Amino acid sequence: MTEGRSFEDDVELLWGLRDTPRRGPRPTLTVDEIVRAAVDIADVDGLAAVSMARVAERLGNAPMALYRHVRSKSELLTLMADAAMDTPPPTVADAGWRPALTAWARGVTAMYRAHPWVATLPIAGPPVGPRNLAWFDAALAALKDTALAPGVKVAVVMGLITYVQGEVRLTAELAAAFIDDPAAFGARYGAALARVVDPRALPALAAVVAAGVFDVTATDFGADVAADFDFGLECFLDGVAVTIERQG
């Protein structure tokens, strides 16, 4: 919820529950057409290129025609964030909770990489749009055969959402810096730490630096990110497994 809009306002916006004006000429546009055009612009030219005027131009309409359906750019961004989610793939019967959540996390990550601008949008509240809730439901469904209480299932899914979103957003911010100076992510970083890390003040970090962990030159940012994501995901799911065992 932004620009003074309430949570209920966003629910009505995202689910098409808001009353539309009945006076005037018959609308020549739909909300879906407007949002699809905006998403296409953001995918090609970035989020900064999205404006009501640019979307109207793409659709061959005047900007005022858009405002009949979408009252502001803020509302448009809210709609775009949900539309970019796509539809979650069907769950595989008897796949087990862990493979199902792994596939879920990778699916959400793939969606963000297909629409990298989504990671730059502020998070204004819990998931409420149709597609966001479809993904929420899919993650909960992965846990349906476990002994976890309903509230714990929600906590697991929210924790997984936090992990995935955090990884994606951090990666998006670091990617540009890596392109500008790849060496700063490897050997030069290790050398800089070796100069300033005092073993007496920072003994644990000093031990890692001395072990040469940061001496490797990073050459494939994408592969490194994927490996780090998979490692973190496995650690998270290990914790879920322990929780399921305790409550089983």
Tab-separated table of C-alpha atoms in Angstrom:
chain	number	residue	atom	x	y	z
A	1	MET	CA	0.000	0.000	0.000
A	2	THR	CA	1.427	3.345	-1.070
A	3	GLU	CA	0.452	6.954	-1.702
A	4	GLY	CA	-2.192	6.895	1.001
A	5	ARG	CA	-3.880	3.776	-0.383
A	6	SER	CA	-5.059	1.286	2.198
A	7	PHE	CA	-4.526	-2.461	2.176
A	8	GLU	CA	-8.160	-2.842	1.181
A	9	ASP	CA	-7.638	-0.433	-1.734
A	10	ASP	CA	-4.857	-2.634	-3.086
A	11	VAL	CA	-7.021	-5.741	-2.713
A	12	GLU	CA	-9.760	-4.108	-4.778
A	13	LEU	CA	-7.244	-2.874	-7.362
A	14	LEU	CA	-5.477	-6.212	-7.816
A	15	TRP	CA	-8.635	-8.322	-7.884
A	16	GLY	CA	-10.667	-6.009	-10.133
A	17	LEU	CA	-13.224	-5.296	-7.425
A	18	ARG	CA	-13.177	-1.534	-7.762
A	19	ASP	CA	-16.232	0.168	-9.221
A	20	THR	CA	-15.560	1.627	-12.666
A	21	PRO	CA	-17.239	4.755	-14.039
A	22	ARG	CA	-20.316	3.949	-16.131
A	23	ARG	CA	-20.624	7.362	-17.751
A	24	GLY	CA	-18.846	8.409	-20.909
A	25	PRO	CA	-17.830	6.467	-24.008
A	26	ARG	CA	-17.258	2.711	-23.931
A	27	PRO	CA	-13.684	1.955	-22.773
A	28	THR	CA	-11.267	0.971	-25.539
A	29	LEU	CA	-8.686	-0.470	-23.138
A	30	THR	CA	-8.615	-3.031	-20.366
A	31	VAL	CA	-6.488	-3.095	-17.247
A	32	ASP	CA	-4.767	-6.264	-18.490
A	33	GLU	CA	-3.754	-4.578	-21.751
A	34	ILE	CA	-2.342	-1.603	-19.879
A	35	VAL	CA	-0.365	-3.771	-17.477
A	36	ARG	CA	0.981	-6.050	-20.212
A	37	ALA	CA	2.218	-3.040	-22.158
A	38	ALA	CA	3.909	-1.616	-19.067
A	39	VAL	CA	5.593	-4.950	-18.291
A	40	ASP	CA	6.871	-5.188	-21.873
A	41	ILE	CA	8.381	-1.713	-21.623
A	42	ALA	CA	10.052	-2.497	-18.291
A	43	ASP	CA	11.459	-5.790	-19.609
A	44	VAL	CA	13.113	-4.057	-22.556
A	45	ASP	CA	14.042	-0.606	-21.268
A	46	GLY	CA	13.913	-0.882	-17.479
A	47	LEU	CA	11.495	0.393	-14.885
A	48	ALA	CA	12.562	4.020	-15.276
A	49	ALA	CA	11.180	3.970	-18.825
A	50	VAL	CA	7.661	3.154	-17.633
A	51	SER	CA	5.305	6.124	-17.528
A	52	MET	CA	1.626	6.555	-18.164
A	53	ALA	CA	2.470	8.535	-21.319
A	54	ARG	CA	4.841	5.845	-22.622
A	55	VAL	CA	2.308	3.089	-22.003
A	56	ALA	CA	-0.443	5.111	-23.674
A	57	GLU	CA	1.782	5.712	-26.686
A	58	ARG	CA	2.529	1.996	-26.977
A	59	LEU	CA	-1.195	1.247	-26.919
A	60	GLY	CA	-2.059	4.017	-29.378
A	61	ASN	CA	-4.159	5.934	-26.869
A	62	ALA	CA	-4.064	9.224	-25.032
A	63	PRO	CA	-2.741	9.112	-21.442
A	64	MET	CA	-6.135	10.120	-20.077
A	65	ALA	CA	-7.565	6.862	-21.440
A	66	LEU	CA	-5.322	4.969	-19.007
A	67	TYR	CA	-6.406	6.955	-15.964
A	68	ARG	CA	-9.923	5.658	-16.382
A	69	HIS	CA	-8.589	2.239	-15.345
A	70	VAL	CA	-5.373	2.983	-13.423
A	71	ARG	CA	-5.352	6.132	-11.319
A	72	SER	CA	-1.604	6.627	-10.941
A	73	LYS	CA	1.814	5.243	-11.786
A	74	SER	CA	1.949	3.847	-8.259
A	75	GLU	CA	-1.138	1.753	-8.963
A	76	LEU	CA	0.388	0.653	-12.262
A	77	LEU	CA	3.545	-0.547	-10.503
A	78	THR	CA	1.452	-2.505	-7.998
A	79	LEU	CA	-0.366	-4.236	-10.852
A	80	MET	CA	2.892	-4.882	-12.720
A	81	ALA	CA	4.518	-6.528	-9.698
A	82	ASP	CA	1.726	-9.093	-9.551
A	83	ALA	CA	1.445	-9.599	-13.312
A	84	ALA	CA	5.167	-10.382	-13.602
A	85	MET	CA	4.797	-13.400	-11.338
A	86	ASP	CA	3.369	-15.658	-14.066
A	87	THR	CA	1.427	-18.723	-12.955
A	88	PRO	CA	3.100	-21.326	-10.728
A	89	PRO	CA	3.681	-24.682	-12.422
A	90	PRO	CA	1.410	-27.564	-11.396
A	91	THR	CA	2.653	-29.529	-8.411
A	92	VAL	CA	3.977	-33.028	-8.992
A	93	ALA	CA	2.015	-35.631	-7.053
A	94	ASP	CA	3.970	-37.323	-4.258
A	95	ALA	CA	7.046	-35.225	-5.016
A	96	GLY	CA	7.731	-34.629	-1.333
A	97	TRP	CA	7.866	-31.288	0.438
A	98	ARG	CA	11.587	-30.671	-0.083
A	99	PRO	CA	11.756	-31.133	-3.881
A	100	ALA	CA	8.511	-29.167	-4.159
A	101	LEU	CA	9.844	-26.191	-2.185
A	102	THR	CA	13.155	-26.365	-4.069
A	103	ALA	CA	11.312	-26.164	-7.387
A	104	TRP	CA	9.158	-23.375	-5.986
A	105	ALA	CA	12.157	-21.292	-4.915
A	106	ARG	CA	13.905	-21.776	-8.252
A	107	GLY	CA	10.692	-20.888	-10.084
A	108	VAL	CA	10.329	-17.607	-8.214
A	109	THR	CA	14.014	-16.844	-8.818
A	110	ALA	CA	13.630	-17.530	-12.553
A	111	MET	CA	10.682	-15.155	-12.652
A	112	TYR	CA	12.737	-12.391	-11.061
A	113	ARG	CA	15.569	-12.958	-13.515
A	114	ALA	CA	13.123	-12.763	-16.424
A	115	HIS	CA	11.802	-9.470	-15.033
A	116	PRO	CA	14.789	-8.008	-13.105
A	117	TRP	CA	13.019	-4.687	-12.538
A	118	VAL	CA	10.650	-6.392	-10.076
A	119	ALA	CA	13.509	-6.673	-7.588
A	120	THR	CA	13.815	-2.880	-7.502
A	121	LEU	CA	10.205	-2.328	-6.425
A	122	PRO	CA	9.614	-1.606	-2.726
A	123	ILE	CA	7.804	-4.296	-0.748
A	124	ALA	CA	4.728	-2.558	0.624
A	125	GLY	CA	3.063	-5.446	2.451
A	126	PRO	CA	2.243	-9.154	2.456
A	127	PRO	CA	1.269	-10.931	-0.781
A	128	VAL	CA	-2.273	-10.073	-1.841
A	129	GLY	CA	-2.468	-10.108	-5.661
A	130	PRO	CA	-3.923	-13.092	-7.562
A	131	ARG	CA	-0.611	-14.394	-8.868
A	132	ASN	CA	1.324	-13.709	-5.675
A	133	LEU	CA	-1.326	-15.603	-3.733
A	134	ALA	CA	-1.180	-18.447	-6.259
A	135	TRP	CA	2.537	-18.836	-5.509
A	136	PHE	CA	1.828	-18.547	-1.780
A	137	ASP	CA	-0.740	-21.321	-2.111
A	138	ALA	CA	1.658	-23.502	-4.093
A	139	ALA	CA	4.304	-23.248	-1.373
A	140	LEU	CA	1.787	-24.069	1.350
A	141	ALA	CA	0.565	-27.028	-0.727
A	142	ALA	CA	4.106	-28.419	-0.722
A	143	LEU	CA	3.832	-28.737	3.064
A	144	LYS	CA	0.308	-30.187	3.181
A	145	ASP	CA	1.407	-33.731	4.065
A	146	THR	CA	3.732	-32.648	6.859
A	147	ALA	CA	2.767	-32.559	10.524
A	148	LEU	CA	3.436	-28.830	10.768
A	149	ALA	CA	0.695	-26.693	12.280
A	150	PRO	CA	-0.954	-24.205	9.882
A	151	GLY	CA	0.782	-21.228	11.467
A	152	VAL	CA	4.168	-22.945	11.213
A	153	LYS	CA	3.561	-23.703	7.532
A	154	VAL	CA	2.922	-20.014	6.933
A	155	ALA	CA	6.089	-19.143	8.878
A	156	VAL	CA	8.127	-21.556	6.729
A	157	VAL	CA	6.785	-20.086	3.503
A	158	MET	CA	7.295	-16.500	4.655
A	159	GLY	CA	10.848	-17.383	5.670
A	160	LEU	CA	11.477	-18.887	2.242
A	161	ILE	CA	10.017	-15.815	0.541
A	162	THR	CA	12.340	-13.632	2.629
A	163	TYR	CA	15.355	-15.727	1.630
A	164	VAL	CA	14.528	-15.757	-2.083
A	165	GLN	CA	13.687	-12.061	-2.235
A	166	GLY	CA	16.798	-11.140	-0.266
A	167	GLU	CA	19.060	-13.158	-2.561
A	168	VAL	CA	17.474	-11.795	-5.709
A	169	ARG	CA	17.576	-8.170	-4.583
A	170	LEU	CA	21.171	-8.398	-3.365
A	171	THR	CA	22.234	-10.082	-6.592
A	172	ALA	CA	20.543	-7.401	-8.700
A	173	GLU	CA	22.437	-4.676	-6.854
A	174	LEU	CA	25.799	-6.459	-7.020
A	175	ALA	CA	25.565	-7.484	-10.670
A	176	ALA	CA	26.202	-3.989	-12.006
A	177	ALA	CA	29.194	-3.530	-9.701
A	178	PHE	CA	30.645	-6.874	-10.830
A	179	ILE	CA	30.428	-5.843	-14.471
A	180	ASP	CA	32.327	-2.633	-13.698
A	181	ASP	CA	35.064	-4.272	-11.593
A	182	PRO	CA	35.063	-8.105	-11.400
A	183	ALA	CA	38.400	-8.259	-9.565
A	184	ALA	CA	36.935	-6.354	-6.625
A	185	PHE	CA	34.847	-9.460	-5.862
A	186	GLY	CA	37.841	-11.788	-5.556
A	187	ALA	CA	41.582	-11.498	-5.081
A	188	ARG	CA	41.643	-7.721	-4.647
A	189	TYR	CA	39.002	-8.002	-1.946
A	190	GLY	CA	41.100	-10.605	-0.137
A	191	ALA	CA	44.186	-8.435	-0.410
A	192	ALA	CA	42.336	-5.424	0.967
A	193	LEU	CA	41.037	-7.416	3.928
A	194	ALA	CA	44.511	-8.788	4.641
A	195	ARG	CA	45.737	-5.220	5.065
A	196	VAL	CA	43.115	-4.119	7.575
A	197	VAL	CA	41.860	-7.197	9.462
A	198	ASP	CA	43.653	-7.487	12.796
A	199	PRO	CA	43.603	-11.080	14.157
A	200	ARG	CA	43.388	-9.711	17.690
A	201	ALA	CA	40.268	-7.641	16.957
A	202	LEU	CA	38.632	-9.864	14.324
A	203	PRO	CA	40.042	-13.355	14.901
A	204	ALA	CA	37.360	-15.354	13.089
A	205	LEU	CA	37.480	-13.177	9.975
A	206	ALA	CA	41.275	-13.130	10.055
A	207	ALA	CA	41.322	-16.938	10.007
A	208	VAL	CA	39.102	-16.999	6.915
A	209	VAL	CA	41.283	-14.420	5.171
A	210	ALA	CA	44.443	-16.360	6.054
A	211	ALA	CA	42.879	-19.518	4.621
A	212	GLY	CA	42.731	-17.809	1.228
A	213	VAL	CA	38.950	-17.969	0.864
A	214	PHE	CA	38.909	-14.576	-0.887
A	215	ASP	CA	42.003	-15.121	-3.036
A	216	VAL	CA	40.122	-16.709	-5.922
A	217	THR	CA	39.389	-14.331	-8.785
A	218	ALA	CA	35.693	-14.268	-9.576
A	219	THR	CA	35.119	-14.898	-13.290
A	220	ASP	CA	31.537	-16.146	-13.569
A	221	PHE	CA	29.218	-14.039	-11.438
A	222	GLY	CA	26.132	-15.980	-12.529
A	223	ALA	CA	27.598	-19.367	-11.591
A	224	ASP	CA	28.809	-18.052	-8.243
A	225	VAL	CA	25.395	-16.575	-7.472
A	226	ALA	CA	23.629	-19.821	-8.414
A	227	ALA	CA	25.968	-21.862	-6.206
A	228	ASP	CA	25.503	-19.499	-3.260
A	229	PHE	CA	21.722	-19.541	-3.744
A	230	ASP	CA	21.579	-23.332	-3.793
A	231	PHE	CA	23.785	-23.597	-0.692
A	232	GLY	CA	21.662	-21.127	1.251
A	233	LEU	CA	18.465	-22.831	0.119
A	234	GLU	CA	19.725	-26.231	1.267
A	235	CYS	CA	20.632	-24.771	4.663
A	236	PHE	CA	17.154	-23.256	4.996
A	237	LEU	CA	15.456	-26.509	4.013
A	238	ASP	CA	17.654	-28.461	6.440
A	239	GLY	CA	16.200	-26.292	9.169
A	240	VAL	CA	12.666	-26.989	7.915
A	241	ALA	CA	13.427	-30.719	7.956
A	242	VAL	CA	14.487	-30.530	11.600
A	243	THR	CA	11.305	-28.615	12.461
A	244	ILE	CA	9.139	-31.224	10.696
A	245	GLU	CA	10.928	-34.031	12.526
A	246	ARG	CA	10.393	-32.367	15.887
A	247	GLN	CA	6.695	-31.866	15.272
A	248	GLY	CA	6.090	-35.211	13.550
